[in-house]
Every structure is written in structure tokens, then in C-alpha cells.
mmCIF file of C-alpha atoms in Angstrom:
data_model
loop_
_atom_site.group_PDB
_atom_site.id
_atom_site.type_symbol
_atom_site.label_atom_id
_atom_site.label_comp_id
_atom_site.label_asym_id
_atom_site.label_seq_id
_atom_site.Cartn_x
_atom_site.Cartn_y
_atom_site.Cartn_z
ATOM 1 C CA MET A 1 -10.373 -7.435 42.125
ATOM 2 C CA LYS A 2 -10.476 -3.448 41.658
ATOM 3 C CA LYS A 3 -6.678 -4.146 39.601
ATOM 4 C CA LYS A 4 -8.792 -5.986 38.005
ATOM 5 C CA LEU A 5 -11.745 -3.789 36.809
ATOM 6 C CA SER A 6 -9.372 -0.750 36.205
ATOM 7 C CA LEU A 7 -7.311 -2.015 33.871
ATOM 8 C CA LEU A 8 -10.419 -2.860 32.018
ATOM 9 C CA PHE A 9 -11.389 0.424 32.325
ATOM 10 C CA VAL A 10 -7.865 1.278 31.020
ATOM 11 C CA VAL A 11 -8.531 -0.887 28.474
ATOM 12 C CA ILE A 12 -12.119 -0.155 26.908
ATOM 13 C CA CYS A 13 -11.296 4.114 26.945
ATOM 14 C CA PHE A 14 -8.603 3.349 24.828
ATOM 15 C CA SER A 15 -10.507 1.072 22.920
ATOM 16 C CA ASN A 16 -13.324 3.490 22.383
ATOM 17 C CA LEU A 17 -10.165 6.642 22.010
ATOM 18 C CA HIS A 18 -8.783 4.815 19.398
ATOM 19 C CA SER A 19 -12.082 3.969 17.588
ATOM 20 C CA GLN A 20 -13.070 7.476 17.230
ATOM 21 C CA ASP A 21 -9.218 8.715 16.270
ATOM 22 C CA PHE A 22 -9.662 6.195 13.521
ATOM 23 C CA GLU A 23 -13.134 8.144 13.030
ATOM 24 C CA LEU A 24 -11.792 11.106 12.584
ATOM 25 C CA ARG A 25 -10.286 10.718 9.727
ATOM 26 C CA ILE A 26 -11.147 11.097 6.217
ATOM 27 C CA THR A 27 -12.336 8.628 3.856
ATOM 28 C CA PRO A 28 -13.609 10.898 0.876
ATOM 29 C CA PHE A 29 -14.935 9.426 -2.587
ATOM 30 C CA ILE A 30 -12.379 9.639 -4.441
ATOM 31 C CA LYS A 31 -13.392 9.605 -8.485
ATOM 32 C CA SER A 32 -12.980 6.080 -10.027
ATOM 33 C CA LYS A 33 -14.341 3.293 -12.627
ATOM 34 C CA ILE A 34 -13.901 -0.445 -11.276
ATOM 35 C CA VAL A 35 -13.157 -3.337 -12.710
ATOM 36 C CA PHE A 36 -14.627 -6.652 -12.125
ATOM 37 C CA LYS A 37 -14.182 -10.150 -12.716
ATOM 38 C CA ASP A 38 -16.993 -10.918 -15.163
ATOM 39 C CA GLY A 39 -16.121 -8.372 -17.210
ATOM 40 C CA SER A 40 -18.064 -5.338 -17.179
ATOM 41 C CA SER A 41 -17.021 -2.136 -14.874
ATOM 42 C CA LYS A 42 -18.904 0.708 -12.596
ATOM 43 C CA ASP A 43 -18.339 4.314 -12.865
ATOM 44 C CA GLY A 44 -18.844 7.265 -9.634
ATOM 45 C CA PHE A 45 -17.219 7.476 -6.502
ATOM 46 C CA LEU A 46 -15.875 4.567 -4.104
ATOM 47 C CA ARG A 47 -15.282 5.163 -0.931
ATOM 48 C CA LEU A 48 -13.087 2.794 1.541
ATOM 49 C CA ALA A 49 -15.830 2.093 4.400
ATOM 50 C CA SER A 50 -13.296 1.696 8.147
ATOM 51 C CA SER A 51 -11.233 -1.645 5.706
ATOM 52 C CA VAL A 52 -10.370 -1.433 1.761
ATOM 53 C CA PHE A 53 -12.199 -4.755 2.074
ATOM 54 C CA LYS A 54 -15.188 -2.737 2.769
ATOM 55 C CA LEU A 55 -15.737 -1.060 -0.031
ATOM 56 C CA ARG A 56 -19.101 2.221 -0.797
ATOM 57 C CA PHE A 57 -19.410 3.147 -3.968
ATOM 58 C CA LYS A 58 -21.955 5.544 -5.892
ATOM 59 C CA GLU A 59 -22.544 6.833 -9.698
ATOM 60 C CA LYS A 60 -23.164 10.640 -8.140
ATOM 61 C CA GLU A 61 -21.922 12.965 -5.784
ATOM 62 C CA GLY A 62 -25.681 13.010 -4.826
ATOM 63 C CA ASP A 63 -26.623 9.219 -5.072
ATOM 64 C CA LYS A 64 -26.884 6.537 -1.744
ATOM 65 C CA GLU A 65 -23.953 4.544 -1.198
ATOM 66 C CA SER A 66 -24.217 0.883 -2.145
ATOM 67 C CA LYS A 67 -21.521 -1.685 -0.429
ATOM 68 C CA ILE A 68 -18.916 -4.039 -2.933
ATOM 69 C CA ASP A 69 -18.575 -6.926 -2.332
ATOM 70 C CA TYR A 70 -14.347 -6.511 -3.002
ATOM 71 C CA GLU A 71 -13.827 -10.917 -4.158
ATOM 72 C CA LEU A 72 -16.032 -9.440 -7.275
ATOM 73 C CA VAL A 73 -13.707 -6.103 -7.554
ATOM 74 C CA GLU A 74 -10.353 -7.121 -10.640
ATOM 75 C CA LYS A 75 -8.376 -3.568 -9.557
ATOM 76 C CA ILE A 76 -9.555 -0.338 -8.639
ATOM 77 C CA ILE A 77 -8.752 3.317 -11.753
ATOM 78 C CA THR A 78 -9.186 6.029 -9.200
ATOM 79 C CA ASN A 79 -9.110 9.413 -10.520
ATOM 80 C CA PRO A 80 -9.127 7.279 -14.203
ATOM 81 C CA ASN A 81 -7.958 9.435 -17.529
ATOM 82 C CA THR A 82 -6.032 11.630 -15.943
ATOM 83 C CA GLU A 83 -2.208 12.789 -14.995
ATOM 84 C CA ASN A 84 -3.110 11.271 -11.299
ATOM 85 C CA GLU A 85 -4.672 8.419 -12.513
ATOM 86 C CA ARG A 86 -3.942 5.249 -9.560
ATOM 87 C CA THR A 87 -5.102 1.499 -10.852
ATOM 88 C CA PHE A 88 -4.964 -0.836 -7.338
ATOM 89 C CA GLN A 89 -6.301 -4.443 -7.096
ATOM 90 C CA TYR A 90 -6.564 -7.081 -4.603
ATOM 91 C CA LEU A 91 -4.027 -10.039 -5.290
ATOM 92 C CA ASN A 92 -2.490 -12.808 -3.222
ATOM 93 C CA HIS A 93 1.465 -13.522 -2.424
ATOM 94 C CA ASN A 94 3.885 -15.908 -1.686
ATOM 95 C CA TYR A 95 3.878 -15.360 2.342
ATOM 96 C CA SER A 96 0.185 -16.084 2.592
ATOM 97 C CA LYS A 97 -3.151 -17.055 1.269
ATOM 98 C CA PHE A 98 -4.699 -14.265 2.238
ATOM 99 C CA LYS A 99 -4.792 -11.205 -0.424
ATOM 100 C CA ILE A 100 -3.634 -7.703 0.350
ATOM 101 C CA PHE A 101 -4.508 -5.284 -1.108
ATOM 102 C CA THR A 102 -1.299 -3.463 -3.578
ATOM 103 C CA GLU A 103 -1.166 -0.156 -6.176
ATOM 104 C CA LEU A 104 -0.019 -0.905 -9.672
ATOM 105 C CA ILE A 105 3.113 0.804 -10.496
ATOM 106 C CA TYR A 106 4.844 -0.353 -12.667
ATOM 107 C CA GLN A 107 3.543 -2.703 -15.818
ATOM 108 C CA ASP A 108 6.331 -5.046 -17.428
ATOM 109 C CA PHE A 109 7.604 -8.917 -17.764
ATOM 110 C CA LEU A 110 8.061 -8.587 -14.612
ATOM 111 C CA SER A 111 5.206 -6.004 -12.903
ATOM 112 C CA ILE A 112 5.841 -3.775 -9.705
ATOM 113 C CA TYR A 113 3.639 -3.268 -7.683
ATOM 114 C CA ILE A 114 3.437 -1.447 -3.667
ATOM 115 C CA SER A 115 1.704 -2.514 -0.632
ATOM 116 C CA LEU A 116 1.620 -0.377 2.908
ATOM 117 C CA SER A 117 1.331 -1.652 6.673
ATOM 118 C CA ASP A 118 -2.248 0.500 7.003
ATOM 119 C CA ALA A 119 -3.209 -0.372 3.536
ATOM 120 C CA ASP A 120 -6.018 2.969 4.318
ATOM 121 C CA GLU A 121 -3.137 5.077 3.778
ATOM 122 C CA LEU A 122 -2.119 3.444 0.263
ATOM 123 C CA PHE A 123 -4.941 4.239 -1.272
ATOM 124 C CA TYR A 124 -5.919 7.904 0.397
ATOM 125 C CA SER A 125 -2.272 8.545 -0.079
ATOM 126 C CA ASP A 126 -3.090 12.027 -1.991
ATOM 127 C CA PHE A 127 -4.982 13.231 1.347
ATOM 128 C CA ASP A 128 -4.094 14.447 4.905
ATOM 129 C CA ARG A 129 -6.209 11.654 7.122
ATOM 130 C CA GLN A 130 -4.620 13.595 10.153
ATOM 131 C CA SER A 131 -6.946 13.326 12.819
ATOM 132 C CA ILE A 132 -8.741 16.482 15.242
ATOM 133 C CA PRO A 133 -6.487 14.740 18.137
ATOM 134 C CA GLU A 134 -4.013 14.248 16.511
ATOM 135 C CA MET A 135 -3.642 17.839 14.774
ATOM 136 C CA MET A 136 -4.417 19.032 18.577
ATOM 137 C CA ALA A 137 -1.253 17.056 19.788
ATOM 138 C CA GLN A 138 0.977 17.947 16.854
ATOM 139 C CA ALA A 139 0.129 21.801 17.710
ATOM 140 C CA ARG A 140 1.363 21.672 21.451
ATOM 141 C CA PHE A 141 4.772 19.334 20.149
ATOM 142 C CA ASP A 142 5.342 22.085 17.840
ATOM 143 C CA ASN A 143 4.822 25.791 19.506
ATOM 144 C CA ARG A 144 6.483 24.208 22.669
ATOM 145 C CA THR A 145 9.754 23.358 20.304
ATOM 146 C CA GLY A 146 8.919 25.777 18.144
ATOM 147 C CA HIS A 147 10.281 22.879 15.643
ATOM 148 C CA PHE A 148 7.490 20.807 12.642
ATOM 149 C CA ASN A 149 7.545 18.085 13.483
ATOM 150 C CA ARG A 150 5.268 16.450 10.938
ATOM 151 C CA LEU A 151 7.031 12.424 11.281
ATOM 152 C CA LYS A 152 7.152 12.387 6.954
ATOM 153 C CA SER A 153 8.728 9.566 5.396
ATOM 154 C CA SER A 154 8.596 8.933 1.534
ATOM 155 C CA ASP A 155 10.908 6.892 -1.287
ATOM 156 C CA THR A 156 11.298 7.548 -4.808
ATOM 157 C CA LEU A 157 11.701 4.700 -7.406
ATOM 158 C CA GLU A 158 13.517 5.588 -10.568
ATOM 159 C CA LEU A 159 10.828 3.006 -12.876
ATOM 160 C CA PRO A 160 12.451 1.725 -16.335
ATOM 161 C CA ASN A 161 11.129 3.807 -18.976
ATOM 162 C CA GLY A 162 13.091 7.052 -17.366
ATOM 163 C CA LYS A 163 10.210 8.028 -15.194
ATOM 164 C CA LYS A 164 10.933 8.812 -11.579
ATOM 165 C CA ILE A 165 7.794 8.642 -9.042
ATOM 166 C CA ALA A 166 7.564 9.445 -5.651
ATOM 167 C CA LEU A 167 5.553 6.911 -3.637
ATOM 168 C CA PRO A 168 3.475 7.521 -0.886
ATOM 169 C CA ILE A 169 4.039 7.246 2.860
ATOM 170 C CA ARG A 170 2.435 10.691 4.686
ATOM 171 C CA TYR A 171 2.953 10.481 8.594
ATOM 172 C CA SER A 172 4.015 8.657 11.508
ATOM 173 C CA TYR A 173 -0.048 8.358 13.596
ATOM 174 C CA TYR A 174 1.476 9.851 17.421
ATOM 175 C CA TYR A 175 0.953 8.708 19.799
ATOM 176 C CA ASN A 176 1.755 9.237 23.794
ATOM 177 C CA LEU A 177 2.762 12.958 23.128
ATOM 178 C CA SER A 178 4.622 14.518 25.079
ATOM 179 C CA TYR A 179 6.674 18.313 25.329
ATOM 180 C CA ARG A 180 9.826 16.598 24.987
ATOM 181 C CA SER A 181 9.200 14.001 22.708
ATOM 182 C CA ALA A 182 6.853 11.778 20.077
ATOM 183 C CA SER A 183 6.207 9.232 19.247
ATOM 184 C CA GLY A 184 4.519 7.006 16.170
ATOM 185 C CA ILE A 185 3.820 4.245 13.895
ATOM 186 C CA SER A 186 5.290 4.695 10.275
ATOM 187 C CA PRO A 187 3.743 2.428 7.690
ATOM 188 C CA THR A 188 5.839 0.073 5.571
ATOM 189 C CA LEU A 189 6.600 0.614 2.650
ATOM 190 C CA SER A 190 6.539 -3.251 1.100
ATOM 191 C CA TYR A 191 7.721 -4.071 -3.133
ATOM 192 C CA TYR A 192 6.577 -6.742 -4.984
ATOM 193 C CA LEU A 193 6.772 -8.662 -8.506
ATOM 194 C CA LEU A 194 3.990 -10.453 -10.504
ATOM 195 C CA LYS A 195 6.196 -12.639 -13.231
ATOM 196 C CA GLN A 196 3.007 -11.983 -17.127
ATOM 197 C CA GLY A 197 0.813 -14.491 -17.289
ATOM 198 C CA ASP A 198 1.298 -15.882 -12.561
ATOM 199 C CA SER A 199 -1.449 -14.600 -10.710
ATOM 200 C CA ILE A 200 1.001 -14.463 -7.717
ATOM 201 C CA LEU A 201 3.466 -11.328 -6.361
ATOM 202 C CA TYR A 202 6.687 -11.654 -5.000
ATOM 203 C CA LYS A 203 8.227 -9.807 -2.409
ATOM 204 C CA SER A 204 11.100 -7.655 -3.656
ATOM 205 C CA GLU A 205 14.010 -9.290 -0.769
ATOM 206 C CA LYS A 206 17.223 -9.714 0.619
ATOM 207 C CA ASN A 207 18.458 -12.766 -2.809
ATOM 208 C CA LYS A 208 18.909 -15.576 0.053
ATOM 209 C CA ARG A 209 15.627 -15.353 1.139
ATOM 210 C CA PHE A 210 14.174 -14.063 -2.835
ATOM 211 C CA LEU A 211 16.000 -16.729 -3.806
ATOM 212 C CA LYS A 212 13.702 -19.366 -1.093
ATOM 213 C CA LYS A 213 10.624 -17.852 -1.713
ATOM 214 C CA ALA A 214 9.927 -16.917 -5.389
ATOM 215 C CA ARG A 215 11.483 -20.404 -6.857
ATOM 216 C CA PRO A 216 8.375 -19.340 -9.610
ATOM 217 C CA ILE A 217 9.580 -16.055 -11.067
ATOM 218 C CA ILE A 218 13.339 -17.376 -11.221
ATOM 219 C CA GLU A 219 13.434 -21.267 -11.718
ATOM 220 C CA ASN A 220 13.966 -21.349 -15.735
ATOM 221 C CA CYS A 221 16.437 -18.282 -15.773
ATOM 222 C CA PRO A 222 19.988 -20.319 -14.401
ATOM 223 C CA ASP A 223 22.109 -17.289 -14.653
ATOM 224 C CA ILE A 224 19.203 -14.800 -12.268
ATOM 225 C CA GLN A 225 19.638 -17.631 -9.980
ATOM 226 C CA LEU A 226 23.545 -17.408 -9.997
ATOM 227 C CA ASP A 227 23.819 -14.262 -10.039
ATOM 228 C CA LEU A 228 21.522 -13.689 -7.022
ATOM 229 C CA GLU A 229 23.642 -16.952 -4.944
ATOM 230 C CA GLU A 230 26.883 -15.072 -6.017
ATOM 231 C CA ASP A 231 26.012 -11.646 -5.441
ATOM 232 C CA LYS A 232 25.851 -10.644 -8.022
ATOM 233 C CA LEU A 233 22.244 -8.915 -9.100
ATOM 234 C CA THR A 234 20.030 -7.645 -6.166
ATOM 235 C CA LEU A 235 16.514 -6.420 -6.135
ATOM 236 C CA ARG A 236 17.415 -3.623 -4.467
ATOM 237 C CA ASN A 237 17.883 -1.913 -7.154
ATOM 238 C CA LEU A 238 13.846 -2.880 -9.014
ATOM 239 C CA PRO A 239 14.517 -1.136 -12.496
ATOM 240 C CA ARG A 240 17.898 -2.746 -12.659
ATOM 241 C CA PHE A 241 16.524 -5.940 -11.796
ATOM 242 C CA ILE A 242 13.203 -6.663 -13.822
ATOM 243 C CA GLU A 243 16.149 -4.483 -17.360
ATOM 244 C CA TYR A 244 18.520 -7.635 -17.091
ATOM 245 C CA TYR A 245 15.770 -10.108 -16.080
ATOM 246 C CA LYS A 246 14.528 -9.504 -19.734
ATOM 247 C CA MET A 247 18.088 -8.643 -21.369
ATOM 248 C CA THR A 248 19.250 -12.330 -19.509
ATOM 249 C CA CYS A 249 16.167 -14.281 -20.018
ATOM 250 C CA GLY A 250 15.762 -14.510 -23.417
ATOM 251 C CA VAL A 251 11.925 -11.962 -22.561
ATOM 252 C CA GLU A 252 10.866 -9.690 -25.207
ATOM 253 C CA LYS A 253 10.048 -6.228 -24.334
ATOM 254 C CA LYS A 254 6.189 -5.456 -23.270
ATOM 255 C CA ASP A 255 4.669 -2.667 -25.294
ATOM 256 C CA GLU A 256 4.208 0.246 -23.034
#
């Protein structure tokens, strides 16, 4: 009985610490334009309250925040009409009936979307969201080792329009830090394709699985299917895949 109580106490403490740790992450309001499915829109400031599915909005910085149902949202545009403009959407995908939070990074006949396993981190990737306990643990670790081991990672994609985009994966969350070692959880970046006129995202993955899971994208283009089956083409280079797809399947290039 004592062992069970001790275990319960540890679990509760860990849960509280994890909850407090999460709450210490900054969740600022970001200037945004919210476009709704009924065609209306709102301009103001948006933040995500503990989840990408919990939207808090206010028209002016001093206003009281209000809730917005994500199911009513067509897309979120942060920093609209600036060079830092980004577009986010809640979309269905080919691995689950549940929607995921994604960012549109390239728009064409086949558009490219990305998602992170830590969806909040995708939305707030322009911000350093290490919590205070993590910062303190990081400082102790760095002072002892003499190195800055932030466990950062990123990805860069050269888009079909010639532009390069640095995809945001800022850092791993540190847990179980000691003076000699550090362990963390790094968010996983996934790529998806959305065919023009479709509403389902298809995950970019190895040929054999893509042929099985993304049939609606390729079923009307036998040449693409054959090239994927014979490994003459892969999705490791998405920009090349998209251009090859448009050329091979007779798709006219969409205006930028």
C-alpha cells in the first residue's frame, strides 16, 4: 500500500511540474487575420491558450480576449501583409479522421504543408519558448560542461519557385538534466501534399507507402505511379516531385 501511495505521489508531482513547466512557456498574442469558413474575417491579435485548438482573440491590444471555435476557421494569417506573413490551417489528412494544425509553405497544383508533433511550437516557432526551469537547468549544464548544447535542429527546403525556406524546429525540451548528460524530446517535422481542389492532405513518405496511402493524388497519372514503383522518382525532393508531376501529368502551372 505504501509503495502504491509513493508511486501516486510521484505521478502527481511530475504532472504538476509538467503542467507548471508548460504554463511558463510564453504564449504571446500575434497580429493576425482570421478568415472564417463563411467568408467573413477578423483582424486583430491571436494567441493559442495551451493548445492550437484553443484560440483566444482580441481586436486591440488592450481589449479583453474572447474565444474562437477552431472549427469555424478557414485559415489563420499571422503578420499579414508583411515579409513575415505565414498561413496556418486545420486540415484532414490521410492517416486519421482528426484534423491537424498545419502551415502552408508553398502553393501550387500540389501545395506543400508542414506540421510539427508539437503543434504549438509550429505556431510560435519565431519565439524562444524555453521555460524558466529549463533555462536554469540549461545554464547549469552549460556552466559545468563549458559548451552550449541547446539541441537545436532545423530543415531547409528549396521551393519550386526558386525560394528557400528555413523550416522552424527550434529546440528540444530538456528533461532529466544532469551535469554530464542531457536528454530531450525533439518535435518531429512532417511534410504533406494537398492536391488542388481536394480537401485531404497526403503525407510525404517512402515510395511504397505513398503508393498505398496517397492513391487519389496519383491514380490518374500512370507514369507517376510507374516511376514511383520503379524508384525512378522519390518524394525526398518535394520541389522536384511537384515539377515532374506537373510536366508528366499535363498540369498547367498555377499562377504565383
